[in-house]
Coordinates of C-alpha atoms in Angstrom, one line a residue:
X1 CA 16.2 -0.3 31.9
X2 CA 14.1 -1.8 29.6
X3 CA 10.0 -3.0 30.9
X4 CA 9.8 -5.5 28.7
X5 CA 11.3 -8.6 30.5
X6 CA 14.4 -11.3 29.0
X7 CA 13.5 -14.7 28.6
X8 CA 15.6 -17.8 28.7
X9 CA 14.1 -19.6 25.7
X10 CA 14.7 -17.7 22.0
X11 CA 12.4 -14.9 22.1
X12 CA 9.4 -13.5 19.9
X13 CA 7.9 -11.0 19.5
X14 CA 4.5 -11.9 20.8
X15 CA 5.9 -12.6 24.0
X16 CA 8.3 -9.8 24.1
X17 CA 5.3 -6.8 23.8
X18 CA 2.4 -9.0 25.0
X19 CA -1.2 -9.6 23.8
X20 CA -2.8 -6.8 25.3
X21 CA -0.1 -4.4 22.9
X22 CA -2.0 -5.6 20.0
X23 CA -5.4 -5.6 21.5
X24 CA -4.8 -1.7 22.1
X25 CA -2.8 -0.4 19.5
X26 CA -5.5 -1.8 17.1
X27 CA -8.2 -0.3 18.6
X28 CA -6.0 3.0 18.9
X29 CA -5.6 3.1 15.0
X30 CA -9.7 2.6 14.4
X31 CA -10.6 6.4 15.2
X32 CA -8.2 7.7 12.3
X33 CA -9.9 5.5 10.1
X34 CA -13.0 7.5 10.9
X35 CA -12.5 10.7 10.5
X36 CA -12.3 11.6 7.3
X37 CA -16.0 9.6 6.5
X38 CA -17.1 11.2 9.5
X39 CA -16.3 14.5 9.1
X40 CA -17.9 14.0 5.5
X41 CA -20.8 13.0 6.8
X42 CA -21.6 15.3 9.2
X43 CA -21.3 18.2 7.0
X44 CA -22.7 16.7 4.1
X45 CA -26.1 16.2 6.8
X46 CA -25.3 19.3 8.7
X47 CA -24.3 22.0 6.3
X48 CA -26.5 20.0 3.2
X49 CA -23.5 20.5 1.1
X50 CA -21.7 18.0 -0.7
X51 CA -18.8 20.0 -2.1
X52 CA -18.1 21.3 2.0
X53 CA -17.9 17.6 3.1
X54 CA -15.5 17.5 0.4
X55 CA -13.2 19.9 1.2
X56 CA -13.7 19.7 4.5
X57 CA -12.4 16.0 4.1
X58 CA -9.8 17.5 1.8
X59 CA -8.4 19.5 5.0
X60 CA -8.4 16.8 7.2
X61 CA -5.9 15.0 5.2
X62 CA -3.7 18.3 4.3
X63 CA -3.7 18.5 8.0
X64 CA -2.8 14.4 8.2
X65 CA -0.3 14.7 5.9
X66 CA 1.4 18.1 6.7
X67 CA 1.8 18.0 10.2
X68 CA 2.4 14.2 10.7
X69 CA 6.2 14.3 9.9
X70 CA 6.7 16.8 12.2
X71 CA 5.0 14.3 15.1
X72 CA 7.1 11.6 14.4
X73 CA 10.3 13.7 14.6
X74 CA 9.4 14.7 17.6
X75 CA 8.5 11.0 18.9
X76 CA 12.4 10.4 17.5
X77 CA 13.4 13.6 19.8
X78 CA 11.5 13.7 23.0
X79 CA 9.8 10.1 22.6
X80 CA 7.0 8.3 21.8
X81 CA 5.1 9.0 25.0
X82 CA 5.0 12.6 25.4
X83 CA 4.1 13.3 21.8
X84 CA 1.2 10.5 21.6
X85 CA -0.6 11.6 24.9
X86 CA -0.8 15.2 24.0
X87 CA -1.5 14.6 20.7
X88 CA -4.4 12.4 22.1
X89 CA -5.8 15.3 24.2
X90 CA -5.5 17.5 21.3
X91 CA -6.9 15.5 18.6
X92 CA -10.2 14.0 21.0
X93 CA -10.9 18.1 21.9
X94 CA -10.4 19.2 18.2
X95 CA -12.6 16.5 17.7
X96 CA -15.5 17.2 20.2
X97 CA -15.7 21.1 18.8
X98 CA -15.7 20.5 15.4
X99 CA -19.4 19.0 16.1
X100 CA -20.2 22.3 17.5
X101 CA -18.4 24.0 14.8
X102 CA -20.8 22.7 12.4
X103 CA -24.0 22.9 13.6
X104 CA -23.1 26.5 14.7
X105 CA -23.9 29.4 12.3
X106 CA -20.2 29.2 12.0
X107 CA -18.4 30.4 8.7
X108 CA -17.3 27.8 5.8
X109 CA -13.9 29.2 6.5
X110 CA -13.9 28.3 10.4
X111 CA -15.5 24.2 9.2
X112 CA -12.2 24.0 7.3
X113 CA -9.9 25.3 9.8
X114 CA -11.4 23.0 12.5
X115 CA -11.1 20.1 9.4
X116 CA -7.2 20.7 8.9
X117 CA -6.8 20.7 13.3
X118 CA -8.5 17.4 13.4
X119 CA -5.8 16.0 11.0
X120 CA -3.0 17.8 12.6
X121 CA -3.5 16.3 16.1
X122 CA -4.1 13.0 14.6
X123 CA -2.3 10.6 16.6
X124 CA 0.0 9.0 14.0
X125 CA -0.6 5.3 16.1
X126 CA 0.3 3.3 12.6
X127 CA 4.0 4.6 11.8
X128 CA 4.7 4.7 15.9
X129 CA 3.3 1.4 16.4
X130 CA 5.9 0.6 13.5
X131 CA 8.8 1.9 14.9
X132 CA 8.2 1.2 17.9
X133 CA 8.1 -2.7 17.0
X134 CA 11.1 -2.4 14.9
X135 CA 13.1 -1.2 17.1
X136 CA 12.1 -3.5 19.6
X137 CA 13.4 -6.3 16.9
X138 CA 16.5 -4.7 16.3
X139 CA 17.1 -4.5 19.9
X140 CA 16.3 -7.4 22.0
X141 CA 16.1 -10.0 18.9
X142 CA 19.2 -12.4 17.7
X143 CA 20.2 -10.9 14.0
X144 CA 19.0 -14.2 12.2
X145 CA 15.6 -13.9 13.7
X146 CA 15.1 -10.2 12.7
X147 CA 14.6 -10.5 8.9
X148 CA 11.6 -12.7 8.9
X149 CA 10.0 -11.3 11.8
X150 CA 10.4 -7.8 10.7
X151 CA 8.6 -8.9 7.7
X152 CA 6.0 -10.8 9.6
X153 CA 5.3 -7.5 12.1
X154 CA 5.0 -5.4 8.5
X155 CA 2.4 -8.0 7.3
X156 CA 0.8 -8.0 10.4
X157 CA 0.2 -3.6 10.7
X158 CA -0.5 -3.3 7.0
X159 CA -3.5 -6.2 7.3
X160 CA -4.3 -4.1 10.7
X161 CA -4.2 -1.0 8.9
X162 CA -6.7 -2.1 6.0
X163 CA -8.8 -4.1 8.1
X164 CA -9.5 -0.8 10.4
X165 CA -9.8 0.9 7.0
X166 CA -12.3 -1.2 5.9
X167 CA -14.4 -1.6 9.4
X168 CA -14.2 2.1 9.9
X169 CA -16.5 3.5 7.8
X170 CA -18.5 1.2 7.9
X171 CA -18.8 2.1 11.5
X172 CA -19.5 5.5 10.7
X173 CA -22.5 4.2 8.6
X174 CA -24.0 2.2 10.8
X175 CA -23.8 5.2 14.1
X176 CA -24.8 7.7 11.5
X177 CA -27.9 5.9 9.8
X178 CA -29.2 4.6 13.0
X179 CA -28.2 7.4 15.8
X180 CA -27.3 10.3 14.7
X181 CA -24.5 12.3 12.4
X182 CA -22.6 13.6 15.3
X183 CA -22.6 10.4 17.0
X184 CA -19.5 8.5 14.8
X185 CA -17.6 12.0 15.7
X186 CA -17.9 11.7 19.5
X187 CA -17.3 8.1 19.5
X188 CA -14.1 8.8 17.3
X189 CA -13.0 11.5 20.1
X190 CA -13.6 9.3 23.2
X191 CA -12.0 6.3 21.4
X192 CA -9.1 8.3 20.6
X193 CA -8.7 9.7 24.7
X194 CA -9.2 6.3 25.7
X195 CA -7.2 3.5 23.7
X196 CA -4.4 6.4 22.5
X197 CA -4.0 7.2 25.7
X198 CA -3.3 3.4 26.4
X199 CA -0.8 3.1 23.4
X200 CA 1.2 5.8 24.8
X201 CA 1.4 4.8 27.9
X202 CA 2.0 1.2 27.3
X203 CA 5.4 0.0 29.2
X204 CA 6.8 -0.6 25.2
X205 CA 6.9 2.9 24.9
X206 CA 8.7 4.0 27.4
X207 CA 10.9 0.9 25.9
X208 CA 11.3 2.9 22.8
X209 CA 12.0 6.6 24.6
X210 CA 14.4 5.3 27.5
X211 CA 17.2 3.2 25.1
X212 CA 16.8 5.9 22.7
X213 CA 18.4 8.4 25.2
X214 CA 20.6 5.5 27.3
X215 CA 22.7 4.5 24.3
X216 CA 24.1 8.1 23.9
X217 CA 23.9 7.4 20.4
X218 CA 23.2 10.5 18.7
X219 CA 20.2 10.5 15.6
X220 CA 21.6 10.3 12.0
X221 CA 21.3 13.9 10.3
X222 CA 18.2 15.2 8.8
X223 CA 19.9 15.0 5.7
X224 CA 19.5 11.4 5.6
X225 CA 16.0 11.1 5.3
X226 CA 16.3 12.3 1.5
X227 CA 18.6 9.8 0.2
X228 CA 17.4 8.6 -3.0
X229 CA 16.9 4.9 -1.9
X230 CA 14.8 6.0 0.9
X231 CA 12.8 9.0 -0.9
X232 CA 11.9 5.7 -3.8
X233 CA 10.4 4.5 -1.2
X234 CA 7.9 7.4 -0.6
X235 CA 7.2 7.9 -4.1
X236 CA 6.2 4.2 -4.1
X237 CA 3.9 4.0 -1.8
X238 CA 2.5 7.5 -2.5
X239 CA 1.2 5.6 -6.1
X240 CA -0.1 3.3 -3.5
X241 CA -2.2 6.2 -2.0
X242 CA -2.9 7.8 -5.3
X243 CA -4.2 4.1 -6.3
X244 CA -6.6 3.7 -2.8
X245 CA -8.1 7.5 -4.0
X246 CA -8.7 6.8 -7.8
X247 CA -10.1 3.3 -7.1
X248 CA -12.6 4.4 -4.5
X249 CA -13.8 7.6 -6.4
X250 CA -13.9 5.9 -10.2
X251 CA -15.8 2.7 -8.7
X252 CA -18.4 5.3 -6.9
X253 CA -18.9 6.9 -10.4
X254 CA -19.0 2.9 -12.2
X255 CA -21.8 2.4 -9.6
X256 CA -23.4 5.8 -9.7
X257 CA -23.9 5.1 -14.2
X258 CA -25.7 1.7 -12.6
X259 CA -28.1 3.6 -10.2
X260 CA -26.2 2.5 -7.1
X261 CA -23.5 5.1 -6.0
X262 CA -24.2 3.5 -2.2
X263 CA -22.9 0.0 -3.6
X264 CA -19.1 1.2 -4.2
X265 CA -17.8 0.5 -0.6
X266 CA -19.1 -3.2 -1.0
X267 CA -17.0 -3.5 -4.0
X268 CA -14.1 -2.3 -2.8
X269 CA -14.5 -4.0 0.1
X270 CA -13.9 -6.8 -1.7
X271 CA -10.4 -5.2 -3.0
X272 CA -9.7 -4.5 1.3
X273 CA -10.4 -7.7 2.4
X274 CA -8.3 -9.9 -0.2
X275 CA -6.0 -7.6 0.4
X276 CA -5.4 -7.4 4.2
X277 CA -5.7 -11.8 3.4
X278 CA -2.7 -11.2 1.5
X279 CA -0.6 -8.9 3.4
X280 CA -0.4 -10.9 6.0
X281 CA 1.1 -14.2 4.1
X282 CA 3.7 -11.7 2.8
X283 CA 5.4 -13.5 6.6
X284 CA 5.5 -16.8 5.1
X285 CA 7.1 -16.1 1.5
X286 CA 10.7 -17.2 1.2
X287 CA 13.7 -14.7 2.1
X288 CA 15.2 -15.4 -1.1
X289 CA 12.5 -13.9 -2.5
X290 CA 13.8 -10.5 -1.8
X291 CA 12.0 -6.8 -1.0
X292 CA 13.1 -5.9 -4.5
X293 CA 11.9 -8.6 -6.3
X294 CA 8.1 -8.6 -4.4
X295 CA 7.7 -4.8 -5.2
X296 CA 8.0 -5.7 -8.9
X297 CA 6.0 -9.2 -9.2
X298 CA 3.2 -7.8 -6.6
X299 CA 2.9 -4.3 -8.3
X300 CA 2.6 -5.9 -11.9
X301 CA 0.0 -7.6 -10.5
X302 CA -1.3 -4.7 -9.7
X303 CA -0.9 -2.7 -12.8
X304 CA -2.6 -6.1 -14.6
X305 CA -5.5 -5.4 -12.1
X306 CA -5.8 -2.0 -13.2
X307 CA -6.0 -3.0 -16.5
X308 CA -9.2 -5.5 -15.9
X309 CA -10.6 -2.4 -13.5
X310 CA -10.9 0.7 -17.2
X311 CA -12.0 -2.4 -19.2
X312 CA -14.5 -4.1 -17.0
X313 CA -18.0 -4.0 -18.6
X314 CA -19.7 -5.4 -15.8
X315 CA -20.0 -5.2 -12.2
X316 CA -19.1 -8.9 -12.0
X317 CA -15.9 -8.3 -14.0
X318 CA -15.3 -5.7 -12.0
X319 CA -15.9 -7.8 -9.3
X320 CA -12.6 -10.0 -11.0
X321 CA -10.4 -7.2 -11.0
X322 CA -10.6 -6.1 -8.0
X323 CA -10.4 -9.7 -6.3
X324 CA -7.0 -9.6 -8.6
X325 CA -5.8 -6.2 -7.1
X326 CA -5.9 -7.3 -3.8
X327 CA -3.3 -9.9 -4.7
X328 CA -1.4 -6.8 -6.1
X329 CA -2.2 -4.4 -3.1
X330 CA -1.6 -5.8 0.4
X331 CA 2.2 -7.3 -0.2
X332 CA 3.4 -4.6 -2.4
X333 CA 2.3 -2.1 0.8
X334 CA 4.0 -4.8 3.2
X335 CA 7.0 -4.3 0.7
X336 CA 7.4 -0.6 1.0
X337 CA 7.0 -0.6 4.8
X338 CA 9.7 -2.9 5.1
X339 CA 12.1 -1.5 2.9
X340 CA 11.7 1.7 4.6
X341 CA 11.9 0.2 8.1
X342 CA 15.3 -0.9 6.4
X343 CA 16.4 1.8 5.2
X344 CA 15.8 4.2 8.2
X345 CA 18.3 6.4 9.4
X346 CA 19.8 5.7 13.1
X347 CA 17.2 7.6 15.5
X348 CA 14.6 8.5 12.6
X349 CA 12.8 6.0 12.4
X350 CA 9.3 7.0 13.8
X351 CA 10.1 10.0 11.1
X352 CA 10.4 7.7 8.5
X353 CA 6.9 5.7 9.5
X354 CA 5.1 8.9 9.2
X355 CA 6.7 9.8 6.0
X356 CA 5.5 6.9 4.3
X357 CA 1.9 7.0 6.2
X358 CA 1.7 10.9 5.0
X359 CA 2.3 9.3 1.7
X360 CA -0.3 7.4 1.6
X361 CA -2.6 10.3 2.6
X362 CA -1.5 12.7 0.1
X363 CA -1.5 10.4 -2.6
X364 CA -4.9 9.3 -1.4
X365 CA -6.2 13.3 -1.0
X366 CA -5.0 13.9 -5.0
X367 CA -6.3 10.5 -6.2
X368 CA -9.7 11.1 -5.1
X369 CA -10.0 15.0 -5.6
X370 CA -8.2 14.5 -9.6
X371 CA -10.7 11.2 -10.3
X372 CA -13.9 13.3 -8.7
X373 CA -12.8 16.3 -11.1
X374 CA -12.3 13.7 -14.4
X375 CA -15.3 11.8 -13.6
X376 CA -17.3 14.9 -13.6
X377 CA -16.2 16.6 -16.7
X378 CA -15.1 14.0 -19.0
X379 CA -17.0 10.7 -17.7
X380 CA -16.9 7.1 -15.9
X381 CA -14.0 5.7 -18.4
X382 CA -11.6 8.8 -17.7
X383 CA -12.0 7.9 -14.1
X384 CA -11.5 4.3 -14.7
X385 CA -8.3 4.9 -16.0
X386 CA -7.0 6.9 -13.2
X387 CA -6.0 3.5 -11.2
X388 CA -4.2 2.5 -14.2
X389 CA -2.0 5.5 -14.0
X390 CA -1.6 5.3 -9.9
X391 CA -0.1 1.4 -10.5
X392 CA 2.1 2.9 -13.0
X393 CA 3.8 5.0 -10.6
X394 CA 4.2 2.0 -7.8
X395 CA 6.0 0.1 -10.7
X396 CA 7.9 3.1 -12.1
X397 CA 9.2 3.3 -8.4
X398 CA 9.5 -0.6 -8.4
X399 CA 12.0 -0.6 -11.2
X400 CA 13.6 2.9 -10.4
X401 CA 13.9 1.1 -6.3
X402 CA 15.5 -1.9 -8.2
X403 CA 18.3 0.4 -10.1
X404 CA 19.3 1.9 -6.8
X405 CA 20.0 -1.7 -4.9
X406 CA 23.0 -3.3 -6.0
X407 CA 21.8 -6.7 -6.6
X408 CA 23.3 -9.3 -3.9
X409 CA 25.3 -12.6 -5.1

């Protein structure tokens, strides 16, 4: 039943899913990585106004992080397939008219509604291309292969996922300064009906939907997905969103007291790229060094980092500390993924994925909205501190994670 073909020597999963998988569902991922800058920047140049672009930005991650859930349960229902392309339609039309949305004499009301649709119909290509990967491991891999190479397909999407992160808007600068506003919008439309079209209809796919009904196996209940061990999980990497939003927003107000607000990308660039370095030797760390014990080590790394970032009195300590965090960052996010990879229900799986992605989303919404609000009434060093408070919570989580897990002899 299966596309993907049997092989005679011990398999991987390179050879199970194929080159061209990774090629596309990298690509695939880039367009989410551009909206929200995107639709920022076309309404901060199109409307003139920067508290629109805000909230406009604000709605497309509401929309992200509300809806998203729902897509993956449906991928667990009816299938990857179906849900991907006609969320790939959807999305790459929402798209297209929010362009003429905002150059029309349209209402603020109407910008924000056509915001919130573009994150709704966001394909969620991150959390399916985790499950779908997962349970192609669990399936067609021996049982003492799956462990490490779960762990090395975790490292490999979280360095995808910050590397896109960290090439996207830059992408959006470079179209928008040197074409036109609208021009990252469209190109984030036709990449989305192009290479999330391919995702979907890539033979793993139909992989994923056709065992998923041939087993007769029927999905755990709903209940399951709020079991305490799994809902730590969440929580955790939420304080991992909550840290990307306060780190980007207090460093753009450390740069803005230093004359160069357009500078803060570059520096936490430096934070994206260490960390996406990181996350993907995560593979090669020993399996007795258990999920458990990473989440704590990595994220008091982290929480050190944070420290460095409200004390830094220069822009090349601050340079330091984030170098530091992205030691912290990229494994503890590897971490989570895994653990919750782990700890999905039978059949939810792709629901869990777009759990933790919505996670990251909100966290990162309410980090970035909170540290704008701080940074603006109280100053720089009330922002600074807001990282410190978002590592707090990954360890809090870390230790709470650790209480729940009996420990293994």
């Amino acid at each position: 039943m299966s596309q993907i073909p049997p092989h005679s020597s011990p398999p991987n999963l390179f050879r199970l899913v194929g080159l061209p998988y990774f090629l596309i569902a990298f690509v695939a991922r880039l367009p989410f990585a551009m909206m929200v800058v995107g639709v920022l920047t076309l309404v901060v140049t199109a409307r003139g106004s920067l508290s629109v672009g805000g909230l406009t930005s604000a709605a497309v991650g509401a929309g992200t992080a509300l809806i998203g859930p729902f897509l993956g349960a449906a991928a667990d229902r009816f299938g990857q397939r179906p849900v991907l392309v006609a969320s790939a339609v959807l999305n790459s039309a929402m798209l297209a008219a929010f362009a003429f949305v905002v150059y029309s004499p349209a209402s603020f009301t109407l910008v924000l509604l056509a915001g919130f649709a573009i994150g709704a119909t966001a394909p969620q290509v991150s959390p399916m291309s985790r499950s779908r990967l997962v349970t192609i491991i669990d399936e067609r891999m021996p049982q003492a292969q799956r462990p490490r190479t779960t762990s090395a397909t975790m490292s490999y999407e979280s360095a995808a996922d910050e590397t896109v992160f960290v090439f996207g808007p830059f992408l959006v600068g470079i179209l928008a300064s040197f074409i036109a506003p609208w021009v990252p919008i469209a190109a984030a439309s036709a990449l989305t009906l192009i290479f999330v079209g391919a995702f979907a209809l890539h033979p793993t796919a139909r992989h994923v939907s056709i065992t998923r009904g041939a087993d007769g196996a029927a999905p755990s209940a709903v209940s399951e997905l709020f079991r305490p061990a799994l809902l730590v999980v969440v929580v955790g990497i939420f304080g991992v969103g909550l840290f990307f939003g306060t780190t980007l927003t207090a460093l753009t107000a450390f740069m803005a007291d230093r004359g160069a607000p357009e500078q803060a990308g570059l520096l936490y660039g430096v934070m994206g790229i260490g960390s996406a370095l990181l996350a993907l030797g995560v593979a090669w760390l020993p399996v007795r060094f258990s999920l458990h014990a990473r989440w704590l080590v990595f994220g008091s790394i982290f929480l050190i980092g944070s420290v460095l970032v409200a004390t830094a009195p220069s822009v090349g300590m601050m340079i330091v500390a984030l170098a530091l965090l992205g030691i912290g960052v990229g494994p503890t996010l590897v971490t989570q993924y895994s653990l919750g990879a782990a700890r999905s229900p039978l059949g939810r799986s792709a629901t869990v994925m777009t759990m933790l992605g919505s996670g990251v989303v909100v966290g990162q919404a309410v980090g970035a909205a909170v540290t704008g609000e701080l940074a603006e009434s109280i100053g720089t060093h009330a922002a600074l501190l807001m990282p410190l408070v978002a590592s707090a919570v990954v360890v809090g989580a870390g230790i709470v994670n650790r209480l729940l897990t009996p420990i293994q002899r």
